[in-house]
Structure formats: structure tokens, C-alpha cells
Short mmCIF file of C-alpha atoms and ligand atoms in Angstrom, two decimals:
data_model
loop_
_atom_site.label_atom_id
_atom_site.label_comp_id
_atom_site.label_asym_id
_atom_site.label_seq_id
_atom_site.Cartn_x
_atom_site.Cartn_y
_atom_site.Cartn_z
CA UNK A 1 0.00 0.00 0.00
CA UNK A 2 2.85 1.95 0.93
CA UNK A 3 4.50 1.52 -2.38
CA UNK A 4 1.88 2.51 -4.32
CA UNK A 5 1.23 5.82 -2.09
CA UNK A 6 5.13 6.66 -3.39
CA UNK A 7 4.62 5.93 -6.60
CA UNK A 8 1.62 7.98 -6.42
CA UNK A 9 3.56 10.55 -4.81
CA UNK A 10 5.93 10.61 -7.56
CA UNK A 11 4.28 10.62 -10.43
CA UNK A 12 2.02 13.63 -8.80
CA UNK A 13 5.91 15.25 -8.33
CA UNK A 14 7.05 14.54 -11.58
CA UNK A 15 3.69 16.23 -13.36
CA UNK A 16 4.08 19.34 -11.15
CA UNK A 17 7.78 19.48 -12.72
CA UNK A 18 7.21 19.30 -16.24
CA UNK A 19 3.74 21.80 -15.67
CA UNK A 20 6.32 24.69 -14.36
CA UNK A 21 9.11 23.45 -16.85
CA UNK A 22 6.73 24.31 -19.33
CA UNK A 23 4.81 26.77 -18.05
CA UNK A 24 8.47 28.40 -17.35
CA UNK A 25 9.54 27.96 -20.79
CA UNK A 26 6.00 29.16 -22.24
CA UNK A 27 6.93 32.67 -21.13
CA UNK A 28 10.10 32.70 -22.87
CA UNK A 29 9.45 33.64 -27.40
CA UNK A 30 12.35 32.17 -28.70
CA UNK A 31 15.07 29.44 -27.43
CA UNK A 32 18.12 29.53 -29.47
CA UNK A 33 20.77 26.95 -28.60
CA UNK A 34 24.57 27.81 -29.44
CA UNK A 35 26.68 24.84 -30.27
CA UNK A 36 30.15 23.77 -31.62
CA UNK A 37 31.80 20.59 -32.72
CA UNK A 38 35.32 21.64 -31.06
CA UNK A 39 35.93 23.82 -28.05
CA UNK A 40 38.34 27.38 -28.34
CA UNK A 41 36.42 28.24 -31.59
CA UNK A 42 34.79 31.25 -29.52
CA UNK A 43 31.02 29.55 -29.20
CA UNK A 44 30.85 31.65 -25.95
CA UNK A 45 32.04 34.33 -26.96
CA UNK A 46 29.65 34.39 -29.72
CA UNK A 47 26.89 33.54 -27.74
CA UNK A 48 27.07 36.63 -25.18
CA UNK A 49 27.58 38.68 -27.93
CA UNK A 50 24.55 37.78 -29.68
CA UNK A 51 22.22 37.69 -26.07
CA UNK A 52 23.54 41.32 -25.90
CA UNK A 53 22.58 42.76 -29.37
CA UNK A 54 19.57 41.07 -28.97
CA UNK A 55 18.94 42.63 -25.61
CA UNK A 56 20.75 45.96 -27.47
CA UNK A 57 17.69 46.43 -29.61
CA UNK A 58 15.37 46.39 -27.29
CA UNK A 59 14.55 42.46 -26.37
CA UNK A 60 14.15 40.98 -23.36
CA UNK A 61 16.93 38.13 -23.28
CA UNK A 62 18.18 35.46 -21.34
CA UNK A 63 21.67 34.10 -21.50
CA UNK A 64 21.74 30.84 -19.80
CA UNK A 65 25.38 28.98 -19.11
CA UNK A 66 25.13 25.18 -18.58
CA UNK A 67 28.84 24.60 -19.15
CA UNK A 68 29.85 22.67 -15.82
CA UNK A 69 33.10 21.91 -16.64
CA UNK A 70 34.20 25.64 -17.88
CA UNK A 71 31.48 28.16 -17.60
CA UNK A 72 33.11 31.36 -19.15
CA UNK A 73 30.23 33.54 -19.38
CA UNK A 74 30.95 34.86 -15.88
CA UNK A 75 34.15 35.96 -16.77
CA UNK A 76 33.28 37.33 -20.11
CA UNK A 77 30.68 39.58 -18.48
CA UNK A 78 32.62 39.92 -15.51
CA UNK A 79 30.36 38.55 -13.21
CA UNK A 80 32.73 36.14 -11.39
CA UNK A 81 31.92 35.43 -7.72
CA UNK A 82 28.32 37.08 -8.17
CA UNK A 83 25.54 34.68 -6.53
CA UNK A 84 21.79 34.63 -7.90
CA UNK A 85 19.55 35.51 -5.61
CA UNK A 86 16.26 33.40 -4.64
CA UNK A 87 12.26 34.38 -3.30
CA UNK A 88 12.42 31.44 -1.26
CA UNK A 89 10.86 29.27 -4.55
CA UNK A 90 12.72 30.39 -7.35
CA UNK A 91 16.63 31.62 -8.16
CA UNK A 92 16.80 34.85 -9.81
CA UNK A 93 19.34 35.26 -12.64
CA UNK A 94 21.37 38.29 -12.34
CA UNK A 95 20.58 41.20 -14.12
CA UNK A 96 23.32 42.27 -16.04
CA UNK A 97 21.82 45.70 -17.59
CA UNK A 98 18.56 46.77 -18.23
CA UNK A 99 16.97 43.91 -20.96
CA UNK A 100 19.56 41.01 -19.92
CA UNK A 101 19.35 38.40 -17.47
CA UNK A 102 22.23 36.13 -16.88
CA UNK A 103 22.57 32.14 -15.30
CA UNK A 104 25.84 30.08 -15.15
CA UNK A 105 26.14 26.92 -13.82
CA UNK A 106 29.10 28.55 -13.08
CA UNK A 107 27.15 30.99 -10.11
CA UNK A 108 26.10 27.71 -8.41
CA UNK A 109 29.25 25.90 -8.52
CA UNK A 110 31.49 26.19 -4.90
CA UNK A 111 34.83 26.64 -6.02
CA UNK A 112 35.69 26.53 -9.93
CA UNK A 113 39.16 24.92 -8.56
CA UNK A 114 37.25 22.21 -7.38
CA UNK A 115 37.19 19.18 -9.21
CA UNK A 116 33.76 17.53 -9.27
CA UNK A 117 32.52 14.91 -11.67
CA UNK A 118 29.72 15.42 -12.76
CA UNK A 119 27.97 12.21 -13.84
CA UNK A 120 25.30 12.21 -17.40
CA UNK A 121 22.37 11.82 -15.29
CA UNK A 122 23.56 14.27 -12.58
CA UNK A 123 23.86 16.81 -15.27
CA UNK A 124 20.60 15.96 -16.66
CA UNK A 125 19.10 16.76 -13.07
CA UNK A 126 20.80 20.14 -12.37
CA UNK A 127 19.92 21.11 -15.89
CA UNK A 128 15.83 20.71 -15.28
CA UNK A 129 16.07 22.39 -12.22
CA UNK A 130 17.68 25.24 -14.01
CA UNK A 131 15.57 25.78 -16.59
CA UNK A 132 12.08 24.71 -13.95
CA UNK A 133 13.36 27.34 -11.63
CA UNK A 134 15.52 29.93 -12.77
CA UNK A 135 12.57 32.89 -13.05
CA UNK A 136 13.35 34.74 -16.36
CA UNK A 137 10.18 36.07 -15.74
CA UNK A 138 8.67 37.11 -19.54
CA UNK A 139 11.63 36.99 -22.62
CA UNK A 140 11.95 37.86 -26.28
CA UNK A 141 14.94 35.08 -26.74
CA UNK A 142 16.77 32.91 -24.19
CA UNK A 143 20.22 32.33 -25.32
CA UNK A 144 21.49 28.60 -24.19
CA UNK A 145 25.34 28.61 -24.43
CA UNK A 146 26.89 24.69 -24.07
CA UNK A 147 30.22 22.79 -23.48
CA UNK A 148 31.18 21.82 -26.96
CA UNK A 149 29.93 18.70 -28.75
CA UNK A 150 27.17 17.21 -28.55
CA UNK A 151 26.68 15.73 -25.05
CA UNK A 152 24.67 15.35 -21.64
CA UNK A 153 23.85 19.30 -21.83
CA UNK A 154 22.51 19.85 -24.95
CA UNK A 155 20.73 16.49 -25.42
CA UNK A 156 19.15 17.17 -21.82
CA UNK A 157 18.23 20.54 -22.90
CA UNK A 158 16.40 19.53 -26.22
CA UNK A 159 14.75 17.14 -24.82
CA UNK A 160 13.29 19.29 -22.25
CA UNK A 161 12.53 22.08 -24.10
CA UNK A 162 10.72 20.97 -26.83
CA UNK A 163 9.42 24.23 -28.81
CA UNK A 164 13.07 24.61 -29.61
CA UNK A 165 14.04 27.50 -32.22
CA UNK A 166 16.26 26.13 -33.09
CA UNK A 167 20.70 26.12 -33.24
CA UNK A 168 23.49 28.54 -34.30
CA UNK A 169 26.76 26.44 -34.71
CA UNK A 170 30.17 27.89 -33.95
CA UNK A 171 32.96 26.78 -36.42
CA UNK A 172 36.62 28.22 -37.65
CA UNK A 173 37.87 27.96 -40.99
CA UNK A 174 40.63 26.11 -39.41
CA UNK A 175 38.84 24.07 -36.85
CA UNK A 176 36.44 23.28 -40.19
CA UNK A 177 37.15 19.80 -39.75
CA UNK A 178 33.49 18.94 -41.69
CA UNK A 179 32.41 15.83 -39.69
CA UNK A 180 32.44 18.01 -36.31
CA UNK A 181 29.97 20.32 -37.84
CA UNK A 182 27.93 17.77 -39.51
CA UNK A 183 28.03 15.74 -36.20
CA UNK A 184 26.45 18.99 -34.61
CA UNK A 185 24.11 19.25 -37.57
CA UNK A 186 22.77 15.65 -37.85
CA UNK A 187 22.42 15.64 -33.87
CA UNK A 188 19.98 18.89 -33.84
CA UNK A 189 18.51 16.68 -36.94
CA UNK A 190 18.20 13.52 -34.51
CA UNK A 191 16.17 15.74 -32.05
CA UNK A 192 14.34 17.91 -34.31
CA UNK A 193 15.79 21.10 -33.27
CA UNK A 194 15.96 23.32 -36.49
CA UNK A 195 19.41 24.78 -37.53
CA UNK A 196 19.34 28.17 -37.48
CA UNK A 197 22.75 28.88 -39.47
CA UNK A 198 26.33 28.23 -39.14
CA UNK A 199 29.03 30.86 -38.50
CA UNK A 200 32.42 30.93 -38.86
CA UNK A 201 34.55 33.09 -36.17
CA UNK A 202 37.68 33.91 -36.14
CA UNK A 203 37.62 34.62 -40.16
CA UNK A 204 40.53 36.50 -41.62
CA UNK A 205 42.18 38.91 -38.78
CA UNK A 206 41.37 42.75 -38.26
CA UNK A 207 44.66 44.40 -38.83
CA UNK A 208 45.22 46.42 -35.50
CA UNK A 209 46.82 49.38 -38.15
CA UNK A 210 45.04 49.79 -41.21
CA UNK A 211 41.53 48.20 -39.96
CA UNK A 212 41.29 45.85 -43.27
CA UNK A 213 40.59 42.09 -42.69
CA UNK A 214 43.59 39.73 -43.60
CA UNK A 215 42.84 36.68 -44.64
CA UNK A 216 45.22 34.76 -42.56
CA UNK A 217 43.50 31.11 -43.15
CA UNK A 218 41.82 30.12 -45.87
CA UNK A 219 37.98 31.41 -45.40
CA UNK A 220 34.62 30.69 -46.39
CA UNK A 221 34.95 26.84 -45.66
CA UNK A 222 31.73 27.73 -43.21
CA UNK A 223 29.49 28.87 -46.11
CA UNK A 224 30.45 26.19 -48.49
CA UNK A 225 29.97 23.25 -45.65
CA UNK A 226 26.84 25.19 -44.96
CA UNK A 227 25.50 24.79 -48.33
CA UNK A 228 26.64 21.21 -48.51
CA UNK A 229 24.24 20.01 -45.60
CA UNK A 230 21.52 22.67 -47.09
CA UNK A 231 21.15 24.76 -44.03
CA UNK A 232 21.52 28.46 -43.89
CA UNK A 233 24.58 30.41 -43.25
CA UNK A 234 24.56 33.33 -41.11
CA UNK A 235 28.07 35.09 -41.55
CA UNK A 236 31.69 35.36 -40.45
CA UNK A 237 33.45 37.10 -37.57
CA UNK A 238 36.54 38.37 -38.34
CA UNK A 239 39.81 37.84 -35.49
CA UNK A 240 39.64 41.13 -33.87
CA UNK A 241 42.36 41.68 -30.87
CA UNK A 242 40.29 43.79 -29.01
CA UNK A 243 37.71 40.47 -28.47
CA UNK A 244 39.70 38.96 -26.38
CA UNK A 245 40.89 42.40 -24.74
CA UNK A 246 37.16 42.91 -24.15
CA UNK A 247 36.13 39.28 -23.01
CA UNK A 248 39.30 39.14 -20.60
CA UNK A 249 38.22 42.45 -18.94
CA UNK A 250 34.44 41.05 -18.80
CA UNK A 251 33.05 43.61 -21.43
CA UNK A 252 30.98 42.73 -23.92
CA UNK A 253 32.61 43.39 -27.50
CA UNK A 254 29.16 44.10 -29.29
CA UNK A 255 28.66 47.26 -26.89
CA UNK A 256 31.82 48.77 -26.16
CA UNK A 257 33.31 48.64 -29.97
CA UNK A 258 30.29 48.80 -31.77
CA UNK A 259 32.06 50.75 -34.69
CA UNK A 260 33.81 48.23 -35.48
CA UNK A 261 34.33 45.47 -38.41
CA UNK A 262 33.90 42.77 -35.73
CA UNK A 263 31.63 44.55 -34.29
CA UNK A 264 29.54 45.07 -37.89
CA UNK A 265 30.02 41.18 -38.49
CA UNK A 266 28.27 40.49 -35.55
CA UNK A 267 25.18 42.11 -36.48
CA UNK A 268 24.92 41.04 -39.63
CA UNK A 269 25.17 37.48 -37.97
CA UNK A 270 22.20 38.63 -35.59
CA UNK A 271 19.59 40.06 -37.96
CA UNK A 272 18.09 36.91 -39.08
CA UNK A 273 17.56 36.11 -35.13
CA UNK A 274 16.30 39.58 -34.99
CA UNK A 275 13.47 38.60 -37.88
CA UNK A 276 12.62 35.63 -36.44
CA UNK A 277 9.59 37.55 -35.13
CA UNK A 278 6.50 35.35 -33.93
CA UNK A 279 7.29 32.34 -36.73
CA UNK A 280 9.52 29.47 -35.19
CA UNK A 281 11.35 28.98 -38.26
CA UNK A 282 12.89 31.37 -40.18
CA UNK A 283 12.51 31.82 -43.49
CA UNK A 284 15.57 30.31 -45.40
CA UNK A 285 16.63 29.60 -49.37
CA UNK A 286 18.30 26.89 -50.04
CA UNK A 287 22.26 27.86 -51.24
CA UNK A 288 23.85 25.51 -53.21
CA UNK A 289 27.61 25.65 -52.51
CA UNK A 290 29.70 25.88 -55.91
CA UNK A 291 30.98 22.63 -54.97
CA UNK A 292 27.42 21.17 -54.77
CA UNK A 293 26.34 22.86 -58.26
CA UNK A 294 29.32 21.48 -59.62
CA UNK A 295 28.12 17.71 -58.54
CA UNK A 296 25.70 17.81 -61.74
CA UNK A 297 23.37 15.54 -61.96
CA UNK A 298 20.29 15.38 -59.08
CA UNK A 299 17.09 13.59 -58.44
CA UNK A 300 14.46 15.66 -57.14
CA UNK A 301 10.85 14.58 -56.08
CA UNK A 302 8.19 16.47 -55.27
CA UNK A 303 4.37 15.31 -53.74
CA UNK A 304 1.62 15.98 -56.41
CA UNK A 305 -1.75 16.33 -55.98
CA UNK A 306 -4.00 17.61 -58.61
CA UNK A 307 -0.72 18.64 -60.26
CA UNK A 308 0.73 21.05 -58.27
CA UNK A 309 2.58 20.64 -54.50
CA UNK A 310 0.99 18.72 -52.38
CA UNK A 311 0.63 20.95 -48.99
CA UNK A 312 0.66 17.85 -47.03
CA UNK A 313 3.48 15.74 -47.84
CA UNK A 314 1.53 12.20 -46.90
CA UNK A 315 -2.09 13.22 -48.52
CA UNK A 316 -0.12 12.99 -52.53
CA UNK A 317 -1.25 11.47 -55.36
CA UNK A 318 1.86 10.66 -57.12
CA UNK A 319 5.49 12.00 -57.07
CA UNK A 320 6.70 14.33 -59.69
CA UNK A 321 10.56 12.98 -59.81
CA UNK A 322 12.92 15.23 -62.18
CA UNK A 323 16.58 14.60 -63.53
CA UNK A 324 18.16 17.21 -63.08
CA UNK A 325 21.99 19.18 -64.29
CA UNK A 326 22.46 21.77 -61.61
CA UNK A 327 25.64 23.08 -63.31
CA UNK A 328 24.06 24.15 -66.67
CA UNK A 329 20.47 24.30 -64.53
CA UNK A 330 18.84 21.87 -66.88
CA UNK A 331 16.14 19.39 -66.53
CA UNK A 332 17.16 16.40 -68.34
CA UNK A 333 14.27 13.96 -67.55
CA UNK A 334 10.83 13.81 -65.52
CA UNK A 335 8.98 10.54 -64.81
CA UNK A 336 5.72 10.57 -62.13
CA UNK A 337 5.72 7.67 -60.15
CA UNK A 338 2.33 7.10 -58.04
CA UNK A 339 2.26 7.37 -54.53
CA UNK A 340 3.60 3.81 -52.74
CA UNK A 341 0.85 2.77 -50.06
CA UNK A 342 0.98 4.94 -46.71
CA UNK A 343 3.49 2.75 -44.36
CA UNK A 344 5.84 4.20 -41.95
CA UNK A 345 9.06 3.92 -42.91
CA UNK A 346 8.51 2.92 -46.96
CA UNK A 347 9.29 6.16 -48.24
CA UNK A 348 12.55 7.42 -47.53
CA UNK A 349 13.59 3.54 -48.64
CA UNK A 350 11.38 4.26 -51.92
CA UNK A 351 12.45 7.38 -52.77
CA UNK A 352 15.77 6.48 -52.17
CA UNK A 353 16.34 3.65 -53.66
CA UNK A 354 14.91 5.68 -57.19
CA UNK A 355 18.07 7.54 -56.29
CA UNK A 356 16.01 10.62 -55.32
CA UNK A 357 18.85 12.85 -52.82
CA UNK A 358 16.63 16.64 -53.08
CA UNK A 359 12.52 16.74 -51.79
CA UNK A 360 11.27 19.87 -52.18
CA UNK A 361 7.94 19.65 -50.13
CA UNK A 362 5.04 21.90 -48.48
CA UNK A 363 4.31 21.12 -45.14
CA UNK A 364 5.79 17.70 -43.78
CA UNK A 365 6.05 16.32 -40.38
CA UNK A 366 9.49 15.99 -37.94
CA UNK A 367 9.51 12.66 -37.72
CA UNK A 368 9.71 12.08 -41.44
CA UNK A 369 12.22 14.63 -41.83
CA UNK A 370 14.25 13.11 -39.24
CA UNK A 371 14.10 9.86 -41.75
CA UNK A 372 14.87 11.43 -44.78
CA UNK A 373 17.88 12.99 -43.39
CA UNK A 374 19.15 10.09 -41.97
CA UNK A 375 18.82 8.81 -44.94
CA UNK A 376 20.88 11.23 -46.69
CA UNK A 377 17.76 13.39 -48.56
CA UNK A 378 18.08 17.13 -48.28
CA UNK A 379 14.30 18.41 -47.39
CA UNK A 380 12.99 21.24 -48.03
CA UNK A 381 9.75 22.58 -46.56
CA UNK A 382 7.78 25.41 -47.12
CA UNK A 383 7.82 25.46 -50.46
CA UNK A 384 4.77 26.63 -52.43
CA UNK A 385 1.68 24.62 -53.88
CA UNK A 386 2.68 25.64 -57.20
CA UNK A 387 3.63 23.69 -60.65
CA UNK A 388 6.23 21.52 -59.79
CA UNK A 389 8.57 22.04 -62.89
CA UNK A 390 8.66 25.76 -61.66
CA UNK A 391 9.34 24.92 -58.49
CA UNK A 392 12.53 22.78 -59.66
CA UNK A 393 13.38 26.07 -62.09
CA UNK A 394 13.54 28.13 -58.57
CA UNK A 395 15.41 25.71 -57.46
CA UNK A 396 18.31 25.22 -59.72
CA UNK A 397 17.86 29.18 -59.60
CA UNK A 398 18.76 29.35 -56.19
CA UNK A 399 15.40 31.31 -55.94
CA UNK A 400 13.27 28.85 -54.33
CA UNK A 401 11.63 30.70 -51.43
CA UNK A 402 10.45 28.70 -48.14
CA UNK A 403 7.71 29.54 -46.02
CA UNK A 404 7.15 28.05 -42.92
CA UNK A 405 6.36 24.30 -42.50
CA UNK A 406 2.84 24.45 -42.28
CA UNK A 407 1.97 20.73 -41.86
CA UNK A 408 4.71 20.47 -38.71
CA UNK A 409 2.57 17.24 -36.79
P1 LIG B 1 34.63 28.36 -26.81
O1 LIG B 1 33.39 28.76 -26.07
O2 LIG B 1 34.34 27.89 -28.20
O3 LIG B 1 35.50 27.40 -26.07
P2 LIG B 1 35.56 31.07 -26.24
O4 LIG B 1 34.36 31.85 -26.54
O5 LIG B 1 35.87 30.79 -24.82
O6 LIG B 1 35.53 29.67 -27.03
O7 LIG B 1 36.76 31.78 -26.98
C1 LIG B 1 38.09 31.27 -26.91
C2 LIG B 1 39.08 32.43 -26.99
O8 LIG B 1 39.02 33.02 -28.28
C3 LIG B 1 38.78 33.56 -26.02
O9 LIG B 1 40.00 34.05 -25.53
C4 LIG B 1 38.09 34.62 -26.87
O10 LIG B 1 38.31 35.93 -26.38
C5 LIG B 1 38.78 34.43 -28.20
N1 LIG B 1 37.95 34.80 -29.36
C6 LIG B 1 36.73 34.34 -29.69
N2 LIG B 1 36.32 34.88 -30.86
C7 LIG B 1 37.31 35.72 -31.27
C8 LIG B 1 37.48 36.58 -32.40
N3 LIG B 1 36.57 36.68 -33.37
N4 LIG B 1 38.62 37.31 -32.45
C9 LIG B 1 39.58 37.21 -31.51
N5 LIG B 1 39.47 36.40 -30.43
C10 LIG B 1 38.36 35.67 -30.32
#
């Protein structure tokens, strides 16, 4: 009797949890998660930069550290030793100006000397009571900053917070080693968390004298990897000395050298977060990398119904499947094929195995976008419900424009 009053007990304890996780989270517009394959590539650096523009044009943000092993947002916004205070139910995140509220794992933990491990699971726990009780109160964008890879945090995290944004990834052109930013990609695939864009830091160096960027390492590796894995890419940050001048004396960059290149780069990398408005997914077009258009030949399929898009990817009639030469932006063939009976599953194997590798659909659900990805199909939703040979014509234009997904279930 008395086991089943505790396991009534804690099942009653466990709903009460995830009703203020998500009525926490509810208040909060947009939940962007900042990730990197490697670590020294500047992902936190980049990530308080961006909570502060944000919270520089007049957002509510929240920048949220769940780095236990290294939390450096502290010490980039000098708030080392600083304790968050508490109403007796919740912890308050310091306020670090007016429109920016700040949490580090890195306030909670006793001495950063200290060695402690820290355990998957035991991470898993500190991180929901973090984001159940840390009180942002109401926010425009909550900025989650991570160790780097794709561990215990952010998996914990993702899972928890399930109206996700979506992810910015942190690379170098010299840390581009591709599979760490396609690991990064394919996990926020995995879990359904959108990619928001990929930028590449530390990008040809400010010249202290003459103010010009130097392309010390080769660049642009970030845009063309970008286009590759057909998500969108949001800009490069040059090597500015006075970034690490700044983030050593716990200043952040974005404010106090605001004229500058860096400075410029960073907003440019911050608009489309700025646009993201009310919609969870930003608008993107697909760019096709040189590299990519240079491939030539590609097999794109697109859901029919009364011979235009199908808005609803598993209500088709038949698939329009085209042949196409990306380089000279030809179509060299078109079959239809109808529509294989509706079993989970059957059509990423189907459409694959007609050697299909591009879907350019309406609305479609996560699940079977997870599928298709694993299998190696780039998806793209939003598209249109338009005639699908000018959709492929847009396409091999690089004009194809993407609403939101609008059958997300
Ligand atoms: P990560 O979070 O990826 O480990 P950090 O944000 O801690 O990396 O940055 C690592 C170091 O690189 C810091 O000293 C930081 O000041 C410096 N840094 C980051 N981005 C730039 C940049 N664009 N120019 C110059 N230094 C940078």
C-alpha cells in the first residue's frame, strides 16, 4: 500500500515538474541553442555577444550557461563570484543591464578549482532544475550557451525544451574539420531542433593598423559546408584583438566597440535572429555551394496532388521525380511515379532507392524529416503549392523561397 502511495507521490511530483518546466519555458518567445563541434572556436564568446545585441535592440533576453566543466560567461561579463539571488521558490538570474538576465552553472558551482565529476544523469538533473526554476520572468529570446559537442547538456536541454528555435553552430575555418559540424548538424537533426545557421569566427584577422581584414586562413569553408548540408549560413566574424581584450576584462565586444568590423560582423550574424519575429522557423533559401552545383546531376521529387505541390506531404497522389543538371540548370528527364501505399518507414527507402537525394515539399512532419535525413535526402519545406517544374526552375535558380512548415505534426 505503501508503495503505491510513493509511486503515487511521484508521479504527482514529476507532473508538477514538467507543468512549471513548461509553463516556465512558455513565457520565454524564442530558445536559441549555441553549439560547436570543437571547443576554443569562440562559441561563448559568440553567444554573449549575440544575447547582448539582442537585448541591445530592445529584447528581453536570457543568456543561460550550462557549461559545468568551464562556464566562461561569468568571466566574459565579468560577473565572477556574483551569486543569484532566490524568493524562497525560485533563483533569480542576475541582471546584467537593463533587458539582460544572466545564469551560469558557473554561479552555483562552490569553487571553480574544485574538481567535481559530474555524472550524465547528474547533469541531466541540475539542468531541469535550471531551466524549472531559474525565473526569467517574460523573454523575447533565451540564449542557451553549451560545453562543446554534442553531449549530456545539450541532449538534456532539447529534450526538455521541446518548442526549440532552433541552433546557431560555432565553427573556424581552421577548426572546419566537416564531420564536427555535420556531427552537430545531424544531432539537432536527430532531435528535431531546427538549424538556425552556421558561422564561422575567427575569419581572416582585423589588422590592428590599417583596420582591413587579412585573410590569414583560408575562409569561407563555413558557407560552403553550410550549403553542402543545405542549411543556412549566417556570416563570419573576423579575429579582432580587441575580443579577447574585451572578453578578458568582462566587457561585452558588441557594446563597447560597436564601430567596429567585428563589431559590424556580428550584427549582420544577428539580424536573421532579430526577424525571427513570432514564426519558429525562419525563413531560409536553399544555397547551393559551388561545390554542390558542380556535382551535376540530381534527383528531385516532389508530392503531387491535382498537379501542383501537395501541402501535405503524406495526402499525394503521385510524385513528380525530375533529372536534373544543376551546373548548366537543366532538366534532363521527368517521370511521375504514383504514390507507394501509406506505411511508416517505406518512403525514404522508396524514394531512395529511385536515387532521389533533393525533396522539395510543403508542409511535412518531424519525424519524417528526421528519416529522410538520416537517410541522406536534403528536405525542403515550405515550399509553395505551385507547378512543380517551376518549383525545380527556382530551385536550380537558387530562388526557391520557403515559407514556414505548415503541416509540422
Ligand atoms: P569556446 O566557447 O568555443 O570554447 P571562447 O568563446 O571561450 O571559445 O573563446 C576562446 C578564446 O578566443 C577567447 O580568448 C576569446 O576571447 C577568443 N575569441 C573568440 N572569438 C574571437 C574573435 N573573433 N577574435 C579574436 N578572439 C576571439
Amino acid at each position: 500500500m505503501s508503495e503505491e502511495k510513493d509511486k503515487a507521490a511521484e508521479s504527482l511530483k514529476a507532473f508538477t515538474e514538467s507543468k512549471e518546466l513548461s509553463d516556465r519555458m512558455g513565457k520565454i518567445k524564442h530558445k536559441i541553442m549555441v553549439l560547436s563541434g570543437k571547443g576554443g572556436v569562440g562559441k561563448s564568446t559568440v553567444a554573449a555577444n549575440i544575447a547582448v545585441s539582442l537585448a541591445m535592440e530592445g529584447n528581453k533576453v536570457g543568456l543561460l550557461d550550462t557549461d559545468f566543466h568551464g562556464p566562461s560567461i561569468p568571466t566574459l561579463l565579468n560577473l565572477e563570484g556574483r551569486q543569484p539571488g532566490s524568493d524562497g521558490k525560485t533563483i533569480l538570474p542576475i541582471e546584467f543591464s537593463e533587458g539582460l538576465k544572466v545564469m551560469s552553472i558557473g554561479f552555483l558551482l562552490p569553487n571553480k578549482d574544485d574538481a567535481i565529476i559530474w555524472r550524465g544523469p547528474m547533469k541531466t538533473k541540475v539542468i531541469k532544475q535550471l531551466l524549472t526554476e531559474v525565473n526569467w520572468g517574460e523573454l523575447d529570446y533565451l540564449i542557451i550557451d553549451f560545453p562543446p559537442g554534442t553531449g549530456d547538456e545539450p541532449l538534456s536541454v532539447a529534450q526538455l525544451i521541446p518548442g526549440m528555435d532552433g541552433a546557431v553552430i560555432i565553427t573556424t575555418p581552421q577548426n572546419l574539420s566537416l564531420n564536427d559540424v555535420k556531427k552537430c548538424i545531424n544531432f539537432c537533426r536527430q532531435l528535431s531542433v531546427p538549424v538556425l545557421g552556421v558561422v564561422e569566427n575567427m575569419s581572416g584577422l582585423v589588422c590592428p593598423n590599417c583596420k582591413t581584414i587579412i585573410n590569414v586562413f583560408k575562409t569561407g569553408g563555413g558557407k560552403k559546408m553550410a550549403g553542402e548540408m543545405g542549411v543556412p549560413f549566417l556570416g563570419t566574424i573576423p579575429i579582432d584583438p580587441q575580443i579577447v581584450e574585451a572578453s578578458d576584462s568582462g566587457k561585452p565586444f558588441v557594446y563597447h566597440y560597436g564601430k567596429t568590423e567585428a563589431a559590424k560582423a556580428f550584427a549582420g550574424v544577428v539580424q536573421p535572429l532579430l526577424q525571427m519575429g513570432d514564426k519558429t522557423k525562419p525563413e531560409t533559401k536553399i544555397v547551393l555551394s559551388k561545390e554542390e552545383e558542380k556535382k551535376g546531376m540530381h534527383k528531385i521529387a516532389i508530392p503531387v496532388v491535382e498537379g501542383h505541390l501537395s501541402a501535405h506531404f503524406g495526402h499525394c497522389d503521385e510524385f513528380a521525380i525530375f533529372d536534373v543538371d544543376l551546373e548548366n540548370k537543366k532538366i534532363v528527364g521527368q517521370e511521375k511515379a504514383p504514390s507507394p501505399p501509406h506505411e511508416p518507414g517505406l518512403l525514404p527507402r522508396w524514394l531512395g532507392e529511385k536515387g532521389v537525394n533533393v525533396i522539395i515539399a510543403g508542409g511535412m512532419g518531424t519525424r519524417a524529416q528526421q528519416l529522410f535525413a538520416e537517410s541522406g535526402i536534403t528536405v525542403s519545406v515550405g515550399a509553395p503549392a505551385d507547378d512543380p517544374e517551376k518549383l525545380v526552375i527556382s530551385y536550380m535558380d537558387n530562388a526557391l523561397e520557403l515559407g514556414s512548415n505548415i503541416c509540422d505534426h
